[in-house]
Short mmCIF file of N, CA and C in Angstrom, two decimals:
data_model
loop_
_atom_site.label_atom_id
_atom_site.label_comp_id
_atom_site.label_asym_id
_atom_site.label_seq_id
_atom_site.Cartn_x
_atom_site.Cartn_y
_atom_site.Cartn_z
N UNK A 1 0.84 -1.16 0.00
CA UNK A 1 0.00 0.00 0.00
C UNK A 1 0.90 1.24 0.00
N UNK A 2 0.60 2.45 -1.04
CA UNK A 2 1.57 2.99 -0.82
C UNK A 2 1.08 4.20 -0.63
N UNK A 3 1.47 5.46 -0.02
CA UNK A 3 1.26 6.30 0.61
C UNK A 3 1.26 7.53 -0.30
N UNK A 4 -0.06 8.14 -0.65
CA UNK A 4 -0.69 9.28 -1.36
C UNK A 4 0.02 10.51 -0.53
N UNK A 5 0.93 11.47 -1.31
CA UNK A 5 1.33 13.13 -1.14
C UNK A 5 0.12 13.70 -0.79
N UNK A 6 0.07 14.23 0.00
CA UNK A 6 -0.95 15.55 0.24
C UNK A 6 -0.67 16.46 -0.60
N UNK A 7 -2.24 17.38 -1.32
CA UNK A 7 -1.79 18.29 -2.41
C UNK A 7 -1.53 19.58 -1.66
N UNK A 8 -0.69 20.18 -2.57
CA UNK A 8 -0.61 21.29 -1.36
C UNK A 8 -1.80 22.43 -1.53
N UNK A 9 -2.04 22.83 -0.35
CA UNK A 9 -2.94 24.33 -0.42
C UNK A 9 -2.58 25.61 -1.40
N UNK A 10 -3.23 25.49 -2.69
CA UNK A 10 -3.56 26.57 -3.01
C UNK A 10 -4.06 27.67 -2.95
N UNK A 11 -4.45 28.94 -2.50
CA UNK A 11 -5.30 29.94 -2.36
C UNK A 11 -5.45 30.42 -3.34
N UNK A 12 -6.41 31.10 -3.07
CA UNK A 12 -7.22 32.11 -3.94
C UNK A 12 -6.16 33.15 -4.01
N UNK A 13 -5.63 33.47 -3.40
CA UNK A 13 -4.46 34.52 -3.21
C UNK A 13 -3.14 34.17 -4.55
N UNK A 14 -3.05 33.05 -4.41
CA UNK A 14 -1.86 32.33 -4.68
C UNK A 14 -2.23 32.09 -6.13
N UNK A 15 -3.41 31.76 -6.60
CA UNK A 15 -4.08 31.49 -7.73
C UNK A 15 -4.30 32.76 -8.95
N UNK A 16 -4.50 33.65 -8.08
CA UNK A 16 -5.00 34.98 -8.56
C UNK A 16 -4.39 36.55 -7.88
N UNK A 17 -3.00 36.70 -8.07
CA UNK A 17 -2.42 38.08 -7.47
C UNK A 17 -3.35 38.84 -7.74
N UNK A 18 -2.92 40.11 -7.17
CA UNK A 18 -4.11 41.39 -7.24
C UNK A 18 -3.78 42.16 -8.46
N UNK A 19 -4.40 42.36 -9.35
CA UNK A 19 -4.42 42.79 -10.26
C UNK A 19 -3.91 44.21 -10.58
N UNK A 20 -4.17 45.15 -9.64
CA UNK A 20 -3.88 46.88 -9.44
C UNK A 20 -3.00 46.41 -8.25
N UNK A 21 -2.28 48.05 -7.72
CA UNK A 21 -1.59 48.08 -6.73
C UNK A 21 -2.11 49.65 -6.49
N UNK A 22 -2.48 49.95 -5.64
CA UNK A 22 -2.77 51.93 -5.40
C UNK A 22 -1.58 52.02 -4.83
N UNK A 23 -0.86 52.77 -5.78
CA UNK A 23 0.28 53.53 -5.62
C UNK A 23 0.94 54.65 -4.66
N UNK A 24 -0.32 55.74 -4.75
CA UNK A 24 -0.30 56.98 -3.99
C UNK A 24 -1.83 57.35 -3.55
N UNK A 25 -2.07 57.30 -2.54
CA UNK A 25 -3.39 58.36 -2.18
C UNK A 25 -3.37 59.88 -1.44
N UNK A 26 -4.85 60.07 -1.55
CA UNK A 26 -4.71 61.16 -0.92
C UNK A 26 -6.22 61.19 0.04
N UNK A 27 -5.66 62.19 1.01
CA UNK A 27 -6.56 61.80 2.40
C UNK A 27 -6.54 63.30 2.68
N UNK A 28 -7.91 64.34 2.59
CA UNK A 28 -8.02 65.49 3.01
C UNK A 28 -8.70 65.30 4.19
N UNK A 29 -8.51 66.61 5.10
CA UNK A 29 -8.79 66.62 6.32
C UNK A 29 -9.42 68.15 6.17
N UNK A 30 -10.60 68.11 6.94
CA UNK A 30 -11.18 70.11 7.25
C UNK A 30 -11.93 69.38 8.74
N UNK A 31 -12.21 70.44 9.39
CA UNK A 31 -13.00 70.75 10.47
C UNK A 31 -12.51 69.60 11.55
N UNK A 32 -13.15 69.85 13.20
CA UNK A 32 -12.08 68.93 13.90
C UNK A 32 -12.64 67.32 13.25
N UNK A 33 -11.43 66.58 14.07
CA UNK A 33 -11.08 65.27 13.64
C UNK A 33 -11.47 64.06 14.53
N UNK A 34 -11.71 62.86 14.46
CA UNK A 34 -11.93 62.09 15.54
C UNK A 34 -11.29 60.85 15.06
N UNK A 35 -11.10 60.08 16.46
CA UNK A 35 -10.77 58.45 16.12
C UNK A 35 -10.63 57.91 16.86
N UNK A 36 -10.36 56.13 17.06
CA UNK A 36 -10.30 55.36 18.42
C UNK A 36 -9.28 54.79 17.70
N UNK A 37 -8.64 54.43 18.66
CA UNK A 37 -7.39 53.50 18.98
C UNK A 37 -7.72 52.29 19.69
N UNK A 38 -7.12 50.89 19.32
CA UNK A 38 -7.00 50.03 19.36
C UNK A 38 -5.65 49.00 20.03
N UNK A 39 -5.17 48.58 20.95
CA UNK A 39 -3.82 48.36 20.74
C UNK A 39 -4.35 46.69 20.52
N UNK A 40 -3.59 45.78 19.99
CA UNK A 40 -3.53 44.56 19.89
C UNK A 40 -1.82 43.71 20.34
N UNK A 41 -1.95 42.63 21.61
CA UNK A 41 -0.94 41.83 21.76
C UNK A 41 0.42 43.08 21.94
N UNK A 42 -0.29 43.72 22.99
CA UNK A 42 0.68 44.68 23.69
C UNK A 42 2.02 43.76 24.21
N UNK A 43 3.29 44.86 24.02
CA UNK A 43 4.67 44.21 24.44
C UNK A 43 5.01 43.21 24.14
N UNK A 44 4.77 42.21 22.82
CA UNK A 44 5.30 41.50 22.46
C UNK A 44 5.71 41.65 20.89
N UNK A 45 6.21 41.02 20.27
CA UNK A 45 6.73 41.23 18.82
C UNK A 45 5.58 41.30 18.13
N UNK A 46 4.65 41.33 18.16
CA UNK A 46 3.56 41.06 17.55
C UNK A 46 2.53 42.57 17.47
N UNK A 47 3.35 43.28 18.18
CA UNK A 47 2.27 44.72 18.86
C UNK A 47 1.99 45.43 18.13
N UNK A 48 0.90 45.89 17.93
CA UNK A 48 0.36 46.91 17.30
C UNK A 48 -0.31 48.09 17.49
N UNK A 49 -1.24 49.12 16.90
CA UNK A 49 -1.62 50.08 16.95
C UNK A 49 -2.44 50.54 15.67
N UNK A 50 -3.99 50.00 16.55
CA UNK A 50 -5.06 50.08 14.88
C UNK A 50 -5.53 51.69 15.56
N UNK A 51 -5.44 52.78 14.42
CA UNK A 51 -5.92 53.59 14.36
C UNK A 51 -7.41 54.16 13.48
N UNK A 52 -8.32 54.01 14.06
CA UNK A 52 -9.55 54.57 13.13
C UNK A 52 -9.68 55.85 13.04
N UNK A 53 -9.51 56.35 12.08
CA UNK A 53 -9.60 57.73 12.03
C UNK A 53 -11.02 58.28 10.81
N UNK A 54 -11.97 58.87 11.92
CA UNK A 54 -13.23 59.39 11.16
C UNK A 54 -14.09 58.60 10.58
N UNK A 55 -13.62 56.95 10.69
CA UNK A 55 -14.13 56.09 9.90
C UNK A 55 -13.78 55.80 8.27
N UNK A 56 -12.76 56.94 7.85
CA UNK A 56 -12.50 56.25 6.39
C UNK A 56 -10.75 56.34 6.65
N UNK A 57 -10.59 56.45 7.35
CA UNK A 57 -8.92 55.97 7.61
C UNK A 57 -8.45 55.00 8.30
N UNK A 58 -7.74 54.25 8.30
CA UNK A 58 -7.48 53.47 9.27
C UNK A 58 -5.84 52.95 9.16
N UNK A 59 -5.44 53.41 9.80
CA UNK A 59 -3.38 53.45 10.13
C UNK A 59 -3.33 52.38 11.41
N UNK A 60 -2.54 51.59 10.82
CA UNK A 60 -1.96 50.67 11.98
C UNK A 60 -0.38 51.03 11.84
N UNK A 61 0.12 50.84 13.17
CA UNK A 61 1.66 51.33 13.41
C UNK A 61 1.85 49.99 14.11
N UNK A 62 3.17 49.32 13.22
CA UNK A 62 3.51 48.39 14.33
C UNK A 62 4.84 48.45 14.77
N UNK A 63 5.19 49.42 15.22
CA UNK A 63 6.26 49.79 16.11
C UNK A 63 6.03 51.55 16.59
N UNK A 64 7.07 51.85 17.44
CA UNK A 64 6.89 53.53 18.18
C UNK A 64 7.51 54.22 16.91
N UNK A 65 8.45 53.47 16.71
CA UNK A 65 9.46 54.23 15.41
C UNK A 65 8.39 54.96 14.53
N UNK A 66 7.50 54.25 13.87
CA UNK A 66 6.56 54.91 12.36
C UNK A 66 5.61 55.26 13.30
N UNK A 67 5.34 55.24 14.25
CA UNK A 67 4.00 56.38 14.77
C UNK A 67 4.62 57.95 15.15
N UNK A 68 6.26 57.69 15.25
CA UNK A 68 6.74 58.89 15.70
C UNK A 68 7.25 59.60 14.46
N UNK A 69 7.66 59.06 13.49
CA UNK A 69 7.88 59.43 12.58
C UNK A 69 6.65 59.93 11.38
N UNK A 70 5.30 59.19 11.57
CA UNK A 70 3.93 60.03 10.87
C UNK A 70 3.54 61.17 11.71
N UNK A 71 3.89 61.10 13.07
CA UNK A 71 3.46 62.14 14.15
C UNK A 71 4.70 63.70 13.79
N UNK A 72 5.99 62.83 13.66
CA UNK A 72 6.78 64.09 12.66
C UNK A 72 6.59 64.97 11.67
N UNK A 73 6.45 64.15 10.74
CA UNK A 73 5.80 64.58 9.44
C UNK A 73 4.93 65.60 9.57
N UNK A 74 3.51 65.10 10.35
CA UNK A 74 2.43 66.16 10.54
C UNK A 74 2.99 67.27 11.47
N UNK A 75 3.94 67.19 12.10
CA UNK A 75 4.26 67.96 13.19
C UNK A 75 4.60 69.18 12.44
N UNK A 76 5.56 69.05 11.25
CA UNK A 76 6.67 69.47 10.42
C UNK A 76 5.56 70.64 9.55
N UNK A 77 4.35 70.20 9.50
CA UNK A 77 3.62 70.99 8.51
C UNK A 77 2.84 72.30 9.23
N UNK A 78 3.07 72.43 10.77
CA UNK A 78 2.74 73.46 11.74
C UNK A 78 3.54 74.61 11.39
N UNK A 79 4.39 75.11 10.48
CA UNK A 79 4.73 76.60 9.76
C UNK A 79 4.10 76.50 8.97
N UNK A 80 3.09 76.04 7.98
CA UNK A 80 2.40 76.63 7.09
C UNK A 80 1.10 76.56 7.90
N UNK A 81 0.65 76.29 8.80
CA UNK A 81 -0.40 77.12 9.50
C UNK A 81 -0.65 78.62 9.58
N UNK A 82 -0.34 79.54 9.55
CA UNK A 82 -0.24 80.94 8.79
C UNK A 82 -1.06 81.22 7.73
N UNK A 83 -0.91 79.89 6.40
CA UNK A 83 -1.50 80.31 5.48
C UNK A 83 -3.18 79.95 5.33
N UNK A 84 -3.40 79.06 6.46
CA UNK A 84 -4.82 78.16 6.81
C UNK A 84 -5.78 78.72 7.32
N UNK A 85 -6.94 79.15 6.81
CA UNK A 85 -7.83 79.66 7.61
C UNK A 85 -8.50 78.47 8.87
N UNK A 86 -9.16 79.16 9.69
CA UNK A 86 -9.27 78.99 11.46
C UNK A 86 -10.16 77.53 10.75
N UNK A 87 -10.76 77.67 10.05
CA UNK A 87 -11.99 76.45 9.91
C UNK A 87 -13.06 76.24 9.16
N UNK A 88 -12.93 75.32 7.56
CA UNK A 88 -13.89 75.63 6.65
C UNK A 88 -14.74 75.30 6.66
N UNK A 89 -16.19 75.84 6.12
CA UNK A 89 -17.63 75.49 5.99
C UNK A 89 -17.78 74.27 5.55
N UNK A 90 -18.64 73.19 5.74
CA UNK A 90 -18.60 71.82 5.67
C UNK A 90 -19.26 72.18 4.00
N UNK A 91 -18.46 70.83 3.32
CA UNK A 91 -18.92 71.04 2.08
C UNK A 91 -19.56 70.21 1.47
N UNK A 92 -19.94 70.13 0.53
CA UNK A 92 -20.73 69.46 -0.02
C UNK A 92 -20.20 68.22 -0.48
N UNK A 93 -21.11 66.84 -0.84
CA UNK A 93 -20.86 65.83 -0.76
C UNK A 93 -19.73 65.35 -1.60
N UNK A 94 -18.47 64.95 -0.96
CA UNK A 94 -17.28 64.95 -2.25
C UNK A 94 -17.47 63.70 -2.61
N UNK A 95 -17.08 63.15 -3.41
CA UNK A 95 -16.96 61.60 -4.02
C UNK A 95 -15.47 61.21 -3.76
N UNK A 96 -14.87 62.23 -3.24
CA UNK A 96 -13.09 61.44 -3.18
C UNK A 96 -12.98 61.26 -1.87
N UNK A 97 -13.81 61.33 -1.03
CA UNK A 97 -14.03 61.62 0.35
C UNK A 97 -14.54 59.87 0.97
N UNK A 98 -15.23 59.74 -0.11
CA UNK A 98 -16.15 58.27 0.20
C UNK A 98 -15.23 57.28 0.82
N UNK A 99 -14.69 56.93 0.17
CA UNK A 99 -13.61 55.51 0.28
C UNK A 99 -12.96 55.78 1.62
N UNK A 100 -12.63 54.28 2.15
CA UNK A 100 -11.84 53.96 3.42
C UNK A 100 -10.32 53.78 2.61
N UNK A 101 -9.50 54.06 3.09
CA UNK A 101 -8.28 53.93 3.58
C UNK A 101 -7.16 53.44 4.01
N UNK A 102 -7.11 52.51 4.17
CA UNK A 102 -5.88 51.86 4.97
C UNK A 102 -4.63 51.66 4.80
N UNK A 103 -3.62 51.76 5.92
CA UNK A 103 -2.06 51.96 5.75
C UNK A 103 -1.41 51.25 6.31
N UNK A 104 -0.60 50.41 6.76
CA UNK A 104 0.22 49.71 7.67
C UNK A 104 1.48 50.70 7.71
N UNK A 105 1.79 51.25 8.58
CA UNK A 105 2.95 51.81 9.08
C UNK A 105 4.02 51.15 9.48
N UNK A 106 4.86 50.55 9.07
CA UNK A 106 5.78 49.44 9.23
C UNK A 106 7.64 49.97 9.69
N UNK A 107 7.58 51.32 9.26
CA UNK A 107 8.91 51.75 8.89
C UNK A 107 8.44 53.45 9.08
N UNK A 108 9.36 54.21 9.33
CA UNK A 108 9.26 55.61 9.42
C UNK A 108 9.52 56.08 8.44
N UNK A 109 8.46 57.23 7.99
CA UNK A 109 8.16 57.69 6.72
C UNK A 109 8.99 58.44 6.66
N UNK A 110 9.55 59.13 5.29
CA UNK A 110 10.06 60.55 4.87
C UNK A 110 8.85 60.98 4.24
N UNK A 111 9.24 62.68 4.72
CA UNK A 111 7.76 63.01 4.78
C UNK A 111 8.44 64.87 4.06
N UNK A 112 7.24 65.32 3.71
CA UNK A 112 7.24 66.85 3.31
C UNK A 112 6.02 67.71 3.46
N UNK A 113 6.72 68.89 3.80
CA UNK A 113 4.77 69.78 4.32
C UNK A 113 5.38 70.94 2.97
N UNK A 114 4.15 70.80 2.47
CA UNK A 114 4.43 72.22 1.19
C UNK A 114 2.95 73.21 1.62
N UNK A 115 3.02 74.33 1.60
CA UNK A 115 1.57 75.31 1.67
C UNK A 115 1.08 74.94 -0.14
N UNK A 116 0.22 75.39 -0.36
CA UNK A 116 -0.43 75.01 -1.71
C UNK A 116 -1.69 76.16 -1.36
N UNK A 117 -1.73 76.73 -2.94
CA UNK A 117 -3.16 77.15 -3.03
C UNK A 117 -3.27 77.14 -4.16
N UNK A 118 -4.84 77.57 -4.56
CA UNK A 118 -5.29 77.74 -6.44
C UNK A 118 -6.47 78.64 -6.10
N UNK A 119 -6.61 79.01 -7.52
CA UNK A 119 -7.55 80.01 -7.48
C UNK A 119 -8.53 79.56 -7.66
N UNK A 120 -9.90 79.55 -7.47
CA UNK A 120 -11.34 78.55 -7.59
C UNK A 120 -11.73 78.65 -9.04
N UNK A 121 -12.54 78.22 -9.58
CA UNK A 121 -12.75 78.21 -11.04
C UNK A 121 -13.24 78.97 -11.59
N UNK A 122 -14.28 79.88 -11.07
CA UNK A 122 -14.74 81.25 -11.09
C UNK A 122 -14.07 82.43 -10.36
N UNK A 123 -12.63 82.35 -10.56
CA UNK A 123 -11.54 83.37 -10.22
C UNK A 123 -11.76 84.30 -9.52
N UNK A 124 -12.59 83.65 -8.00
CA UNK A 124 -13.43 84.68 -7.14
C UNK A 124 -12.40 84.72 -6.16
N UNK A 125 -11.74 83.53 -5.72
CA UNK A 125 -11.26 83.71 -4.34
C UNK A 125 -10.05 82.65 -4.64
N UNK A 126 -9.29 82.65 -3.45
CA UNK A 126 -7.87 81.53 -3.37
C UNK A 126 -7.66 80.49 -2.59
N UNK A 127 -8.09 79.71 -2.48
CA UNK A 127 -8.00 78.72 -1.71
C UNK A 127 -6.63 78.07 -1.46
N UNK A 128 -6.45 77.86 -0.05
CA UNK A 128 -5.33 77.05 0.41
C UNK A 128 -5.08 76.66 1.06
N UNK A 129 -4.26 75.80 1.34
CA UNK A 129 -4.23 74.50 2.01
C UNK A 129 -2.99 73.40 1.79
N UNK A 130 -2.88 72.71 2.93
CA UNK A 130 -0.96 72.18 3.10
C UNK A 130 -1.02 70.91 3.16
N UNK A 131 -0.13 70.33 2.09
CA UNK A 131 0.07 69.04 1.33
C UNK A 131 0.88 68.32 2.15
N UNK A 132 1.13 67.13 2.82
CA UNK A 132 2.18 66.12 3.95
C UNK A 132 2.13 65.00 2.99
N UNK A 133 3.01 65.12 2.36
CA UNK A 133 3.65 63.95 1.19
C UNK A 133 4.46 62.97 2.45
N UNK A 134 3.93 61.83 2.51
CA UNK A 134 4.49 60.58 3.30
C UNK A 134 4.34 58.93 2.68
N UNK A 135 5.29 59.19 1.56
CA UNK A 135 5.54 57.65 1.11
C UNK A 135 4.23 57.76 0.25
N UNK A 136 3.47 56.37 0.40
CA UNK A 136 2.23 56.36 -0.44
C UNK A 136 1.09 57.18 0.17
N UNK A 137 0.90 57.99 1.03
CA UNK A 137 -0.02 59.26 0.82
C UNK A 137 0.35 60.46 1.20
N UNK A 138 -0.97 61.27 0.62
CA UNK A 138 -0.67 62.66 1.17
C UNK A 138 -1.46 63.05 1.64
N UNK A 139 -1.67 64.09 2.89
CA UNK A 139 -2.84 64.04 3.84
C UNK A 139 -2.25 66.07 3.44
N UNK A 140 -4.21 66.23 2.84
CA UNK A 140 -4.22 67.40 2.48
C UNK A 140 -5.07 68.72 3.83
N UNK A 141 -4.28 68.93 4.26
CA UNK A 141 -5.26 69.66 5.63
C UNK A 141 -5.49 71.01 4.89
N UNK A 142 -6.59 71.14 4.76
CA UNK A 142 -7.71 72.37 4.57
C UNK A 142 -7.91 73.67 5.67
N UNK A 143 -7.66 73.16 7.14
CA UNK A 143 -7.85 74.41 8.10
C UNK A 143 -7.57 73.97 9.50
N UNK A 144 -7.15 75.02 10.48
CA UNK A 144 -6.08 74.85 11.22
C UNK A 144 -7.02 73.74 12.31
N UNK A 145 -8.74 74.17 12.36
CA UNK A 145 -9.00 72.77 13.07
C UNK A 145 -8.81 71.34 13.20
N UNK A 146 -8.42 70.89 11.53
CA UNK A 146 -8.08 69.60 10.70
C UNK A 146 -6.95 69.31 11.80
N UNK A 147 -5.78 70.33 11.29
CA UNK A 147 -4.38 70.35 11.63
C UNK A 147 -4.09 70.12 13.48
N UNK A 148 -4.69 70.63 14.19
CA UNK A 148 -4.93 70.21 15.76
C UNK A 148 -5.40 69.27 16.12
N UNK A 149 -6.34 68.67 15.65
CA UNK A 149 -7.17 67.39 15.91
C UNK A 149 -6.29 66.33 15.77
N UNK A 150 -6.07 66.47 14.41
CA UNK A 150 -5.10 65.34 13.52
C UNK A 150 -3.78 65.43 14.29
N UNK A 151 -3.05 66.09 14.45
CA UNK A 151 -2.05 65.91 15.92
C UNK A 151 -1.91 65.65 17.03
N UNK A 152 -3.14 66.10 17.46
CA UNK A 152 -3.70 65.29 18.97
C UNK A 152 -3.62 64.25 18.98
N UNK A 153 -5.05 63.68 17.85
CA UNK A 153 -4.98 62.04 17.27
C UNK A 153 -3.33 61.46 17.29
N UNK A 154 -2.84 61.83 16.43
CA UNK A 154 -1.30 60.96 16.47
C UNK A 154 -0.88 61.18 16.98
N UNK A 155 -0.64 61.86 18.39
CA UNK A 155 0.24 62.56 19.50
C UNK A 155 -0.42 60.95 20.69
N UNK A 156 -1.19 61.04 20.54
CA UNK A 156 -2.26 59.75 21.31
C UNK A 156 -1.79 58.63 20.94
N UNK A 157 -1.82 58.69 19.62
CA UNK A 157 -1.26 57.09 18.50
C UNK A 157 0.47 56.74 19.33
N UNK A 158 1.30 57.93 19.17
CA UNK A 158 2.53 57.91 19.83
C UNK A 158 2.69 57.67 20.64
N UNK A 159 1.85 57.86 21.77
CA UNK A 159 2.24 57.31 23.28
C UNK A 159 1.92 56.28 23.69
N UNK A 160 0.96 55.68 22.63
CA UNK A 160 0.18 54.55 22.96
C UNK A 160 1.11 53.44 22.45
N UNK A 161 1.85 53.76 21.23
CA UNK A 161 2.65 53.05 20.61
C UNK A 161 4.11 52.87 21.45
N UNK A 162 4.18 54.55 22.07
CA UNK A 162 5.70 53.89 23.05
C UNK A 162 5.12 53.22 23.98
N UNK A 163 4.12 52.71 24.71
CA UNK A 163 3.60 52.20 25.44
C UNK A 163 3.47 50.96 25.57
N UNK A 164 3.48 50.37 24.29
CA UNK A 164 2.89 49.05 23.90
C UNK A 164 3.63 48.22 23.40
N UNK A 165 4.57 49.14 22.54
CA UNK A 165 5.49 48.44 21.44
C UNK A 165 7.30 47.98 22.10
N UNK A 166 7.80 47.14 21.57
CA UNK A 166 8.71 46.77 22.34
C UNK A 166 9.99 48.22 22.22
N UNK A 167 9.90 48.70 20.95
CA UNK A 167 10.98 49.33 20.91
C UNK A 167 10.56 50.86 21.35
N UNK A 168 9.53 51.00 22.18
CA UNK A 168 9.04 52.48 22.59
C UNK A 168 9.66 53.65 23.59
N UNK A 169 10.85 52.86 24.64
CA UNK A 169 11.70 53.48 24.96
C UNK A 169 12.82 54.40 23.84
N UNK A 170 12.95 53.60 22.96
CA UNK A 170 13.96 54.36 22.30
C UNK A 170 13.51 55.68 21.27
N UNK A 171 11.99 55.54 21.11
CA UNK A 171 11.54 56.53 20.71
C UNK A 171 10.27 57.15 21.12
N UNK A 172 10.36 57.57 22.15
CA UNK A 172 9.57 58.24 23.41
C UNK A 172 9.65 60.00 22.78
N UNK A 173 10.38 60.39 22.50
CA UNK A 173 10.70 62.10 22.27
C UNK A 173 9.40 62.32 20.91
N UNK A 174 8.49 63.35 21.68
CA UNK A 174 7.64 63.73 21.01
C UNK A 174 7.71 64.83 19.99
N UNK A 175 7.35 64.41 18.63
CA UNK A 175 7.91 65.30 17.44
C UNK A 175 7.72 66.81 17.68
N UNK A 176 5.81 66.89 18.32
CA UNK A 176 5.56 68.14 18.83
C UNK A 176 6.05 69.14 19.61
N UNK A 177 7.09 69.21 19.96
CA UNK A 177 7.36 69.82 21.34
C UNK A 177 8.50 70.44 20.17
N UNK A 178 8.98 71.49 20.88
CA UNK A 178 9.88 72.73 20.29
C UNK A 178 11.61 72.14 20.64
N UNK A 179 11.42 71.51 21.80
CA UNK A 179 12.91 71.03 22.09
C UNK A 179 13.33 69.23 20.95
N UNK A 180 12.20 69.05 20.18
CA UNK A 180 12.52 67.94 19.73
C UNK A 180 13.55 67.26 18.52
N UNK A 181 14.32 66.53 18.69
CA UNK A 181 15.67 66.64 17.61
C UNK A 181 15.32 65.08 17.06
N UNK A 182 15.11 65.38 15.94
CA UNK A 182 14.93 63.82 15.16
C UNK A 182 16.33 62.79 15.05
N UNK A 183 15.79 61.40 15.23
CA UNK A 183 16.73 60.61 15.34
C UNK A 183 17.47 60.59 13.77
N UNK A 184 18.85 59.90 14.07
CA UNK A 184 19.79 60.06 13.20
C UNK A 184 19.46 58.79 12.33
#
């Protein structure tokens, strides 16, 4: 009698790669911001940090390193606050707005804050607003309420992450603060 190989497991995965890859997105922010945090399998290699943000974002950090380093980034874009008005009128129903989101934060981003404006299409007025280019997205903040919220939020994400994550001692120094010197 002789002894039948087991076939191996194929998936659906394995059968059929994903066809697209989304390359770059973009994630605007106006008026204040909200979200819950999640930690999962605190202090072990495994730790994480699910962030829901507003319901169409959702950032997981699995280490302190990339929560301190997205918490940088946004930090970095607080001089073009100047050009942001205090807080815009809720607008009308966008369609780029719809879609959820999601990011795994794995590694600390390089990141850029540019001010941006354009003139509206009926060359009435100027709109503007500051672009945070970080790897595959860019989180477009519209007004300085966006910009506070959304720092709070990841200021929260950060501590929760040095908190949880194994390597959170070594990056405890909060991007926000005026005395803060980014790691080498």
């Amino acid at each position: 009698m002789s002894k039948a190989e087991p076939s191996p497991i194929i998936t659906a995965t394995a059968q059929y790669p994903a066809p697209a890859v989304i390359a770059h997105t973009y994630v605007r922010l106006h008026g204040v911001q909200t979200a819950n945090l999640t930690v999962h399998h605190a202090r072990t290699d495994a730790a994480r940090v699910a962030l829901n943000w507003g319901g169409g974002v959702l950032m997981t950090f699995f280490n302190a390193r990339a929560a301190q380093g997205v918490l940088e980034g946004v930090a970095a874009a607080r001089a073009t606050l100047v050009y942001l008005p205090t807080e815009v009128h809720p607008m009308q129903d966008d369609p780029y707005e719809a879609p959820t989101v999601a990011i795994d934060w794995k590694h600390r981003p390089q990141y850029a804050a540019v001010s941006r404006s354009s003139v509206t299409p009926d060359q009435r007025r100027t709109v503007k607003w500051t672009d945070i280019y970080m790897g595959p997205i860019t989180i477009q903040v519209l007004d300085r309420a966006a910009y506070h919220s959304a720092t709070a939020i990841l200021r929260e994400a950060h501590r929760t992450a040095v908190a949880v994550c194994l390597d959170g001692p070594e990056h405890d120094a909060d991007p926000t603060r005026d005395d803060y010197r980014p790691p080498r």
